Amino acid sequence: MWILKKNNPTDSSADEREAAQPAYKAAAASQFINVRKNIAIVLCAAALFCLLTGCQSKGEEEGLIVETYAIESESVPAMQVEDNVEVSMTDPVTYAYIGWENAGESVSQYVESMTAEENGFSVAKAKEAPDYTKEKGDVKLTKQAVSDENKRIALELSWYPGICTVAVSLEDAAGGANGEVAEQETLTQTEAVEMIQGLRPAVLELSGDSMDAYNVYVRNGLVDVNQEACIWLEIYTDATRAGTNAHMGTYYLSRDGKRLYSLNHADDSIKKLELS
């Protein structure tokens, strides 16, 4: 919840303030009315903009520079901001970026960077990526915590016209017996494509005797399926062989290559496929 802070009055007595500032009472009454109006919880983006800019206490730090998001002993790279963007921070650990001309595009760039192999985050929801061209939306990223194998870092990003918020938290992570997370080798993108191309089409619920009639592509970023980071794959018919480049399906392959899922675009449901 966003909290509007109010500066404390000075240490001088009420009589001294009244003598030194004849209009003090009227100004204080006006300020009290404005504060009461602005502390209400507001869900729309326009009111959120008011709370984070015009209603911000002067006692708070302005022009905050954030290079990393830190929570407990965990730290991850923060969003890179433009010169005209102002940053505020509230508790729990939530950052608000005000003044972005295209907040959705900025979120998209950050998601692409954080889901790259060197950063290791994955998109938490196993469905199509949000439409960053829309005026508002949200997306959640997760990653295994470094300090605690039973925890994972969560970044919840929301954007509105000119505004982006990033909520940082630690949440429980699924593990094996006694919370142990087994270390395993992970496939590269090339290895994932080669593995899918080596399967029988029937395994992928496709027609034909060979995957030669299909092209397999890897989408940038990982997708979280059943609390497991998976490689995001798209399959199209081969235009040269089939005469068309039609989309045939979306699939998620576990990074160890042992579990394969398909996405039903009609209802965003996930189905586990048998790798045999």
PDB file of C-alpha atoms in Angstrom:
ATOM      1  CA  MET A   1       0.000   0.000   0.000  1.00  0.00           C
ATOM      2  CA  TRP A   2       1.250   3.430  -0.863  1.00  0.00           C
ATOM      3  CA  ILE A   3       1.601   5.647   2.227  1.00  0.00           C
ATOM      4  CA  LEU A   4       1.685   9.411   2.099  1.00  0.00           C
ATOM      5  CA  LYS A   5       4.039  10.835   4.726  1.00  0.00           C
ATOM      6  CA  LYS A   6       3.400  14.178   6.381  1.00  0.00           C
ATOM      7  CA  ASN A   7       6.109  16.422   7.745  1.00  0.00           C
ATOM      8  CA  ASN A   8       5.972  17.094  11.500  1.00  0.00           C
ATOM      9  CA  PRO A   9       5.338  20.677  12.660  1.00  0.00           C
ATOM     10  CA  THR A  10       8.265  22.714  13.989  1.00  0.00           C
ATOM     11  CA  ASP A  11       9.246  22.664  17.654  1.00  0.00           C
ATOM     12  CA  SER A  12       8.060  26.248  18.301  1.00  0.00           C
ATOM     13  CA  SER A  13       4.971  26.775  20.437  1.00  0.00           C
ATOM     14  CA  ALA A  14       1.512  27.401  18.985  1.00  0.00           C
ATOM     15  CA  ASP A  15       1.586  31.032  20.135  1.00  0.00           C
ATOM     16  CA  GLU A  16       4.933  31.680  18.467  1.00  0.00           C
ATOM     17  CA  ARG A  17       3.743  30.122  15.225  1.00  0.00           C
ATOM     18  CA  GLU A  18       0.560  32.210  15.317  1.00  0.00           C
ATOM     19  CA  ALA A  19       2.524  35.386  15.951  1.00  0.00           C
ATOM     20  CA  ALA A  20       5.136  34.680  13.280  1.00  0.00           C
ATOM     21  CA  GLN A  21       2.754  33.291  10.692  1.00  0.00           C
ATOM     22  CA  PRO A  22      -0.705  34.896  10.778  1.00  0.00           C
ATOM     23  CA  ALA A  23      -2.001  32.639   8.010  1.00  0.00           C
ATOM     24  CA  TYR A  24      -0.685  29.434   9.640  1.00  0.00           C
ATOM     25  CA  LYS A  25      -4.052  28.081  10.738  1.00  0.00           C
ATOM     26  CA  ALA A  26      -5.680  28.593   7.374  1.00  0.00           C
ATOM     27  CA  ALA A  27      -2.712  27.000   5.573  1.00  0.00           C
ATOM     28  CA  ALA A  28      -2.632  24.063   7.993  1.00  0.00           C
ATOM     29  CA  ALA A  29      -6.347  23.463   7.533  1.00  0.00           C
ATOM     30  CA  SER A  30      -5.944  23.538   3.766  1.00  0.00           C
ATOM     31  CA  GLN A  31      -2.976  21.146   3.954  1.00  0.00           C
ATOM     32  CA  PHE A  32      -4.944  18.780   6.241  1.00  0.00           C
ATOM     33  CA  ILE A  33      -7.818  18.636   3.761  1.00  0.00           C
ATOM     34  CA  ASN A  34      -5.449  17.920   0.852  1.00  0.00           C
ATOM     35  CA  VAL A  35      -3.650  15.179   2.800  1.00  0.00           C
ATOM     36  CA  ARG A  36      -6.916  13.469   3.712  1.00  0.00           C
ATOM     37  CA  LYS A  37      -7.924  13.450   0.067  1.00  0.00           C
ATOM     38  CA  ASN A  38      -4.637  11.917  -1.046  1.00  0.00           C
ATOM     39  CA  ILE A  39      -4.151   9.127   1.503  1.00  0.00           C
ATOM     40  CA  ALA A  40      -7.073   7.128   0.133  1.00  0.00           C
ATOM     41  CA  ILE A  41      -6.123   3.906  -1.660  1.00  0.00           C
ATOM     42  CA  VAL A  42      -6.500   4.585  -5.364  1.00  0.00           C
ATOM     43  CA  LEU A  43      -6.388   1.905  -8.020  1.00  0.00           C
ATOM     44  CA  CYS A  44      -6.396   3.946 -11.192  1.00  0.00           C
ATOM     45  CA  ALA A  45      -3.118   5.037 -12.755  1.00  0.00           C
ATOM     46  CA  ALA A  46      -3.932   8.749 -12.736  1.00  0.00           C
ATOM     47  CA  ALA A  47      -4.421   8.763  -8.960  1.00  0.00           C
ATOM     48  CA  LEU A  48      -1.301   6.669  -8.508  1.00  0.00           C
ATOM     49  CA  PHE A  49       0.596   9.320 -10.437  1.00  0.00           C
ATOM     50  CA  CYS A  50      -0.742  11.966  -8.035  1.00  0.00           C
ATOM     51  CA  LEU A  51       0.321  10.037  -4.982  1.00  0.00           C
ATOM     52  CA  LEU A  52       3.830   9.489  -6.272  1.00  0.00           C
ATOM     53  CA  THR A  53       4.508  12.976  -7.555  1.00  0.00           C
ATOM     54  CA  GLY A  54       2.417  15.967  -6.471  1.00  0.00           C
ATOM     55  CA  CYS A  55       1.550  14.451  -3.117  1.00  0.00           C
ATOM     56  CA  GLN A  56       5.034  13.258  -2.248  1.00  0.00           C
ATOM     57  CA  SER A  57       6.490  14.542   1.015  1.00  0.00           C
ATOM     58  CA  LYS A  58       9.411  16.915   0.589  1.00  0.00           C
ATOM     59  CA  GLY A  59      11.167  15.014   3.354  1.00  0.00           C
ATOM     60  CA  GLU A  60      11.577  12.015   1.064  1.00  0.00           C
ATOM     61  CA  GLU A  61      14.652  11.611  -1.108  1.00  0.00           C
ATOM     62  CA  GLU A  62      14.179  12.941  -4.632  1.00  0.00           C
ATOM     63  CA  GLY A  63      16.026  11.804  -7.753  1.00  0.00           C
ATOM     64  CA  LEU A  64      16.678   8.340  -6.283  1.00  0.00           C
ATOM     65  CA  ILE A  65      19.230   6.360  -8.304  1.00  0.00           C
ATOM     66  CA  VAL A  66      18.637   2.600  -8.195  1.00  0.00           C
ATOM     67  CA  GLU A  67      21.275   0.317  -9.694  1.00  0.00           C
ATOM     68  CA  THR A  68      20.155  -2.917  -8.025  1.00  0.00           C
ATOM     69  CA  TYR A  69      17.073  -4.317  -6.316  1.00  0.00           C
ATOM     70  CA  ALA A  70      18.071  -5.685  -2.907  1.00  0.00           C
ATOM     71  CA  ILE A  71      16.041  -7.746  -0.478  1.00  0.00           C
ATOM     72  CA  GLU A  72      17.701  -9.378   2.512  1.00  0.00           C
ATOM     73  CA  SER A  73      20.980 -10.740   1.123  1.00  0.00           C
ATOM     74  CA  GLU A  74      19.756 -10.985  -2.480  1.00  0.00           C
ATOM     75  CA  SER A  75      20.519  -8.403  -5.147  1.00  0.00           C
ATOM     76  CA  VAL A  76      19.621  -8.224  -8.850  1.00  0.00           C
ATOM     77  CA  PRO A  77      20.137  -5.576 -11.578  1.00  0.00           C
ATOM     78  CA  ALA A  78      17.533  -2.824 -11.638  1.00  0.00           C
ATOM     79  CA  MET A  79      15.772  -1.252 -14.604  1.00  0.00           C
ATOM     80  CA  GLN A  80      17.771   1.361 -16.504  1.00  0.00           C
ATOM     81  CA  VAL A  81      15.940   4.670 -16.538  1.00  0.00           C
ATOM     82  CA  GLU A  82      15.827   7.675 -18.822  1.00  0.00           C
ATOM     83  CA  ASP A  83      17.020  11.084 -17.634  1.00  0.00           C
ATOM     84  CA  ASN A  84      13.514  12.450 -17.147  1.00  0.00           C
ATOM     85  CA  VAL A  85      12.277   9.488 -15.072  1.00  0.00           C
ATOM     86  CA  GLU A  86      11.930   9.920 -11.302  1.00  0.00           C
ATOM     87  CA  VAL A  87      12.213   6.960  -8.921  1.00  0.00           C
ATOM     88  CA  SER A  88      10.542   6.498  -5.530  1.00  0.00           C
ATOM     89  CA  MET A  89      10.658   3.596  -3.080  1.00  0.00           C
ATOM     90  CA  THR A  90       8.097   2.424  -0.521  1.00  0.00           C
ATOM     91  CA  ASP A  91       7.775  -0.470   1.945  1.00  0.00           C
ATOM     92  CA  PRO A  92       7.525  -3.338   1.325  1.00  0.00           C
ATOM     93  CA  VAL A  93      10.276  -3.171  -1.283  1.00  0.00           C
ATOM     94  CA  THR A  94       8.499  -1.533  -4.215  1.00  0.00           C
ATOM     95  CA  TYR A  95       9.987   0.908  -6.716  1.00  0.00           C
ATOM     96  CA  ALA A  96       7.909   3.382  -8.712  1.00  0.00           C
ATOM     97  CA  TYR A  97       9.205   4.941 -11.922  1.00  0.00           C
ATOM     98  CA  ILE A  98       7.413   8.124 -12.966  1.00  0.00           C
ATOM     99  CA  GLY A  99       7.643   9.891 -16.318  1.00  0.00           C
ATOM    100  CA  TRP A 100       8.281   7.121 -18.827  1.00  0.00           C
ATOM    101  CA  GLU A 101       7.009   7.936 -22.306  1.00  0.00           C
ATOM    102  CA  ASN A 102       6.557   4.237 -23.101  1.00  0.00           C
ATOM    103  CA  ALA A 103       6.482   2.240 -19.866  1.00  0.00           C
ATOM    104  CA  GLY A 104       5.411  -0.996 -21.577  1.00  0.00           C
ATOM    105  CA  GLU A 105       8.384  -0.942 -23.943  1.00  0.00           C
ATOM    106  CA  SER A 106      10.747  -0.293 -21.022  1.00  0.00           C
ATOM    107  CA  VAL A 107       9.298  -3.275 -19.135  1.00  0.00           C
ATOM    108  CA  SER A 108       9.647  -5.423 -22.261  1.00  0.00           C
ATOM    109  CA  GLN A 109      13.338  -4.549 -22.586  1.00  0.00           C
ATOM    110  CA  TYR A 110      13.940  -5.292 -18.905  1.00  0.00           C
ATOM    111  CA  VAL A 111      12.135  -8.645 -19.103  1.00  0.00           C
ATOM    112  CA  GLU A 112      14.196  -9.634 -22.139  1.00  0.00           C
ATOM    113  CA  SER A 113      17.398  -8.724 -20.306  1.00  0.00           C
ATOM    114  CA  MET A 114      16.493 -10.504 -17.066  1.00  0.00           C
ATOM    115  CA  THR A 115      15.360 -13.721 -18.788  1.00  0.00           C
ATOM    116  CA  ALA A 116      18.627 -13.938 -20.717  1.00  0.00           C
ATOM    117  CA  GLU A 117      20.934 -16.772 -19.677  1.00  0.00           C
ATOM    118  CA  GLU A 118      23.314 -14.549 -17.708  1.00  0.00           C
ATOM    119  CA  ASN A 119      20.547 -13.299 -15.391  1.00  0.00           C
ATOM    120  CA  GLY A 120      18.539 -16.519 -15.155  1.00  0.00           C
ATOM    121  CA  PHE A 121      15.018 -15.230 -14.492  1.00  0.00           C
ATOM    122  CA  SER A 122      11.939 -16.846 -16.002  1.00  0.00           C
ATOM    123  CA  VAL A 123       8.431 -15.588 -16.711  1.00  0.00           C
ATOM    124  CA  ALA A 124       6.230 -16.919 -13.905  1.00  0.00           C
ATOM    125  CA  LYS A 125       3.054 -17.531 -15.908  1.00  0.00           C
ATOM    126  CA  ALA A 126       3.087 -20.280 -18.486  1.00  0.00           C
ATOM    127  CA  LYS A 127       1.276 -18.461 -21.269  1.00  0.00           C
ATOM    128  CA  GLU A 128       1.891 -15.913 -24.004  1.00  0.00           C
ATOM    129  CA  ALA A 129       3.957 -12.912 -22.999  1.00  0.00           C
ATOM    130  CA  PRO A 130       1.887  -9.827 -22.154  1.00  0.00           C
ATOM    131  CA  ASP A 131       1.251  -7.233 -24.822  1.00  0.00           C
ATOM    132  CA  TYR A 132       3.733  -4.491 -23.936  1.00  0.00           C
ATOM    133  CA  THR A 133       2.179  -2.158 -26.498  1.00  0.00           C
ATOM    134  CA  LYS A 134      -0.955  -1.819 -24.358  1.00  0.00           C
ATOM    135  CA  GLU A 135      -1.330   1.104 -21.950  1.00  0.00           C
ATOM    136  CA  LYS A 136      -1.255  -1.121 -18.874  1.00  0.00           C
ATOM    137  CA  GLY A 137      -0.287  -4.646 -17.922  1.00  0.00           C
ATOM    138  CA  ASP A 138       1.808  -6.755 -15.600  1.00  0.00           C
ATOM    139  CA  VAL A 139       4.327  -9.577 -15.634  1.00  0.00           C
ATOM    140  CA  LYS A 140       6.109 -11.582 -12.942  1.00  0.00           C
ATOM    141  CA  LEU A 141       9.689 -12.884 -13.055  1.00  0.00           C
ATOM    142  CA  THR A 142      11.210 -15.468 -10.710  1.00  0.00           C
ATOM    143  CA  LYS A 143      14.671 -16.853 -10.057  1.00  0.00           C
ATOM    144  CA  GLN A 144      16.261 -19.247  -7.565  1.00  0.00           C
ATOM    145  CA  ALA A 145      17.690 -17.318  -4.605  1.00  0.00           C
ATOM    146  CA  VAL A 146      21.449 -17.510  -4.071  1.00  0.00           C
ATOM    147  CA  SER A 147      21.411 -17.409  -0.278  1.00  0.00           C
ATOM    148  CA  ASP A 148      18.593 -19.932   0.311  1.00  0.00           C
ATOM    149  CA  GLU A 149      17.835 -22.854  -1.997  1.00  0.00           C
ATOM    150  CA  ASN A 150      14.295 -23.010  -0.608  1.00  0.00           C
ATOM    151  CA  LYS A 151      13.546 -19.443  -1.692  1.00  0.00           C
ATOM    152  CA  ARG A 152      13.311 -17.627  -4.982  1.00  0.00           C
ATOM    153  CA  ILE A 153      13.405 -13.968  -5.918  1.00  0.00           C
ATOM    154  CA  ALA A 154      10.206 -12.567  -7.411  1.00  0.00           C
ATOM    155  CA  LEU A 155       9.933  -9.360  -9.435  1.00  0.00           C
ATOM    156  CA  GLU A 156       6.368  -8.220 -10.099  1.00  0.00           C
ATOM    157  CA  LEU A 157       6.268  -5.490 -12.737  1.00  0.00           C
ATOM    158  CA  SER A 158       3.192  -3.420 -13.558  1.00  0.00           C
ATOM    159  CA  TRP A 159       2.904  -0.533 -15.970  1.00  0.00           C
ATOM    160  CA  TYR A 160       0.419   2.261 -16.671  1.00  0.00           C
ATOM    161  CA  PRO A 161       0.666   5.338 -18.911  1.00  0.00           C
ATOM    162  CA  GLY A 162       3.942   7.000 -17.856  1.00  0.00           C
ATOM    163  CA  ILE A 163       4.335   4.818 -14.759  1.00  0.00           C
ATOM    164  CA  CYS A 164       6.045   1.516 -13.914  1.00  0.00           C
ATOM    165  CA  THR A 165       6.231  -0.237 -10.535  1.00  0.00           C
ATOM    166  CA  VAL A 166       8.527  -3.094  -9.502  1.00  0.00           C
ATOM    167  CA  ALA A 167       7.707  -5.090  -6.353  1.00  0.00           C
ATOM    168  CA  VAL A 168      10.622  -7.203  -5.074  1.00  0.00           C
ATOM    169  CA  SER A 169      10.061 -10.168  -2.750  1.00  0.00           C
ATOM    170  CA  LEU A 170      11.339 -13.567  -1.640  1.00  0.00           C
ATOM    171  CA  GLU A 171       8.934 -16.492  -1.873  1.00  0.00           C
ATOM    172  CA  ASP A 172       9.044 -20.213  -1.200  1.00  0.00           C
ATOM    173  CA  ALA A 173      10.504 -22.319  -4.010  1.00  0.00           C
ATOM    174  CA  ALA A 174       9.541 -25.882  -4.828  1.00  0.00           C
ATOM    175  CA  GLY A 175      12.297 -28.379  -4.192  1.00  0.00           C
ATOM    176  CA  GLY A 176      12.943 -32.056  -3.701  1.00  0.00           C
ATOM    177  CA  ALA A 177      12.893 -34.020  -0.439  1.00  0.00           C
ATOM    178  CA  ASN A 178      13.757 -31.859   2.571  1.00  0.00           C
ATOM    179  CA  GLY A 179      13.766 -28.839   0.303  1.00  0.00           C
ATOM    180  CA  GLU A 180      16.827 -30.020  -1.606  1.00  0.00           C
ATOM    181  CA  VAL A 181      17.151 -28.792  -5.171  1.00  0.00           C
ATOM    182  CA  ALA A 182      18.996 -31.227  -7.380  1.00  0.00           C
ATOM    183  CA  GLU A 183      21.720 -29.795  -9.563  1.00  0.00           C
ATOM    184  CA  GLN A 184      21.380 -30.772 -13.208  1.00  0.00           C
ATOM    185  CA  GLU A 185      22.840 -30.016 -16.577  1.00  0.00           C
ATOM    186  CA  THR A 186      20.838 -27.639 -18.723  1.00  0.00           C
ATOM    187  CA  LEU A 187      20.284 -27.651 -22.471  1.00  0.00           C
ATOM    188  CA  THR A 188      21.458 -24.827 -24.678  1.00  0.00           C
ATOM    189  CA  GLN A 189      18.954 -23.334 -27.108  1.00  0.00           C
ATOM    190  CA  THR A 190      20.591 -25.171 -29.993  1.00  0.00           C
ATOM    191  CA  GLU A 191      20.437 -28.481 -28.131  1.00  0.00           C
ATOM    192  CA  ALA A 192      16.760 -27.892 -27.324  1.00  0.00           C
ATOM    193  CA  VAL A 193      15.936 -27.318 -31.007  1.00  0.00           C
ATOM    194  CA  GLU A 194      17.907 -30.403 -32.058  1.00  0.00           C
ATOM    195  CA  MET A 195      16.106 -32.504 -29.456  1.00  0.00           C
ATOM    196  CA  ILE A 196      12.647 -31.394 -30.647  1.00  0.00           C
ATOM    197  CA  GLN A 197      13.590 -31.930 -34.287  1.00  0.00           C
ATOM    198  CA  GLY A 198      14.672 -35.467 -33.398  1.00  0.00           C
ATOM    199  CA  LEU A 199      11.275 -36.419 -31.981  1.00  0.00           C
ATOM    200  CA  ARG A 200       8.471 -38.131 -33.853  1.00  0.00           C
ATOM    201  CA  PRO A 201       5.718 -35.651 -34.819  1.00  0.00           C
ATOM    202  CA  ALA A 202       3.190 -37.787 -32.940  1.00  0.00           C
ATOM    203  CA  VAL A 203       4.952 -36.978 -29.641  1.00  0.00           C
ATOM    204  CA  LEU A 204       4.191 -33.309 -30.307  1.00  0.00           C
ATOM    205  CA  GLU A 205       0.674 -34.210 -31.465  1.00  0.00           C
ATOM    206  CA  LEU A 206       1.595 -33.230 -35.014  1.00  0.00           C
ATOM    207  CA  SER A 207       0.968 -35.130 -38.235  1.00  0.00           C
ATOM    208  CA  GLY A 208       3.547 -36.739 -40.487  1.00  0.00           C
ATOM    209  CA  ASP A 209       6.354 -39.235 -40.193  1.00  0.00           C
ATOM    210  CA  SER A 210       9.220 -36.775 -39.734  1.00  0.00           C
ATOM    211  CA  MET A 211       9.936 -33.351 -38.272  1.00  0.00           C
ATOM    212  CA  ASP A 212      11.527 -32.378 -41.593  1.00  0.00           C
ATOM    213  CA  ALA A 213       8.252 -30.668 -42.542  1.00  0.00           C
ATOM    214  CA  TYR A 214       8.471 -28.379 -39.519  1.00  0.00           C
ATOM    215  CA  ASN A 215      10.697 -25.572 -38.299  1.00  0.00           C
ATOM    216  CA  VAL A 216      11.455 -25.164 -34.591  1.00  0.00           C
ATOM    217  CA  TYR A 217      12.258 -21.759 -33.084  1.00  0.00           C
ATOM    218  CA  VAL A 218      13.291 -20.713 -29.576  1.00  0.00           C
ATOM    219  CA  ARG A 219      11.634 -17.638 -28.071  1.00  0.00           C
ATOM    220  CA  ASN A 220      13.728 -15.317 -25.906  1.00  0.00           C
ATOM    221  CA  GLY A 221      13.333 -15.898 -22.189  1.00  0.00           C
ATOM    222  CA  LEU A 222      12.273 -18.821 -20.038  1.00  0.00           C
ATOM    223  CA  VAL A 223       8.767 -19.764 -18.922  1.00  0.00           C
ATOM    224  CA  ASP A 224       7.848 -21.094 -15.478  1.00  0.00           C
ATOM    225  CA  VAL A 225       5.808 -24.318 -15.729  1.00  0.00           C
ATOM    226  CA  ASN A 226       4.950 -26.094 -12.473  1.00  0.00           C
ATOM    227  CA  GLN A 227       7.586 -23.938 -10.738  1.00  0.00           C
ATOM    228  CA  GLU A 228      10.261 -25.098 -13.188  1.00  0.00           C
ATOM    229  CA  ALA A 229      12.029 -22.859 -15.693  1.00  0.00           C
ATOM    230  CA  CYS A 230      11.438 -24.184 -19.215  1.00  0.00           C
ATOM    231  CA  ILE A 231      12.711 -23.296 -22.676  1.00  0.00           C
ATOM    232  CA  TRP A 232      10.012 -21.645 -24.821  1.00  0.00           C
ATOM    233  CA  LEU A 233       9.656 -23.190 -28.299  1.00  0.00           C
ATOM    234  CA  GLU A 234       7.409 -22.438 -31.279  1.00  0.00           C
ATOM    235  CA  ILE A 235       6.827 -24.816 -34.193  1.00  0.00           C
ATOM    236  CA  TYR A 236       5.798 -23.776 -37.717  1.00  0.00           C
ATOM    237  CA  THR A 237       5.322 -25.714 -40.915  1.00  0.00           C
ATOM    238  CA  ASP A 238       8.239 -25.447 -43.314  1.00  0.00           C
ATOM    239  CA  ALA A 239       7.166 -23.103 -46.111  1.00  0.00           C
ATOM    240  CA  THR A 240       9.380 -24.845 -48.695  1.00  0.00           C
ATOM    241  CA  ARG A 241       7.952 -28.300 -48.048  1.00  0.00           C
ATOM    242  CA  ALA A 242       4.386 -27.522 -46.924  1.00  0.00           C
ATOM    243  CA  GLY A 243       3.822 -24.449 -49.066  1.00  0.00           C
ATOM    244  CA  THR A 244       2.880 -22.371 -46.005  1.00  0.00           C
ATOM    245  CA  ASN A 245       4.508 -21.137 -42.796  1.00  0.00           C
ATOM    246  CA  ALA A 246       1.609 -21.881 -40.429  1.00  0.00           C
ATOM    247  CA  HIS A 247       1.991 -21.844 -36.665  1.00  0.00           C
ATOM    248  CA  MET A 248       1.518 -25.380 -35.339  1.00  0.00           C
ATOM    249  CA  GLY A 249       2.082 -25.071 -31.605  1.00  0.00           C
ATOM    250  CA  THR A 250       3.806 -23.667 -28.540  1.00  0.00           C
ATOM    251  CA  TYR A 251       5.892 -25.977 -26.372  1.00  0.00           C
ATOM    252  CA  TYR A 252       7.885 -25.745 -23.154  1.00  0.00           C
ATOM    253  CA  LEU A 253      10.878 -28.013 -22.587  1.00  0.00           C
ATOM    254  CA  SER A 254      12.466 -28.405 -19.153  1.00  0.00           C
ATOM    255  CA  ARG A 255      16.053 -27.236 -19.133  1.00  0.00           C
ATOM    256  CA  ASP A 256      17.278 -30.771 -18.447  1.00  0.00           C
ATOM    257  CA  GLY A 257      15.298 -32.052 -21.462  1.00  0.00           C
ATOM    258  CA  LYS A 258      13.267 -34.540 -19.396  1.00  0.00           C
ATOM    259  CA  ARG A 259       9.821 -32.894 -19.445  1.00  0.00           C
ATOM    260  CA  LEU A 260       7.890 -31.453 -22.370  1.00  0.00           C
ATOM    261  CA  TYR A 261       4.649 -29.463 -22.271  1.00  0.00           C
ATOM    262  CA  SER A 262       2.294 -28.058 -24.902  1.00  0.00           C
ATOM    263  CA  LEU A 263       0.189 -24.893 -24.600  1.00  0.00           C
ATOM    264  CA  ASN A 264      -3.477 -24.831 -25.556  1.00  0.00           C
ATOM    265  CA  HIS A 265      -3.948 -21.314 -26.926  1.00  0.00           C
ATOM    266  CA  ALA A 266      -7.724 -21.520 -26.574  1.00  0.00           C
ATOM    267  CA  ASP A 267      -7.718 -21.581 -22.764  1.00  0.00           C
ATOM    268  CA  ASP A 268      -4.007 -21.155 -21.837  1.00  0.00           C
ATOM    269  CA  SER A 269      -3.955 -24.654 -20.312  1.00  0.00           C
ATOM    270  CA  ILE A 270      -0.753 -26.694 -20.151  1.00  0.00           C
ATOM    271  CA  LYS A 271      -0.516 -30.379 -21.075  1.00  0.00           C
ATOM    272  CA  LYS A 272       2.405 -32.657 -20.269  1.00  0.00           C
ATOM    273  CA  LEU A 273       3.529 -34.743 -23.248  1.00  0.00           C
ATOM    274  CA  GLU A 274       5.103 -38.186 -23.062  1.00  0.00           C
ATOM    275  CA  LEU A 275       8.708 -38.209 -24.288  1.00  0.00           C
ATOM    276  CA  SER A 276       8.819 -41.723 -25.700  1.00  0.00           C
TER     277      SER A 276
END
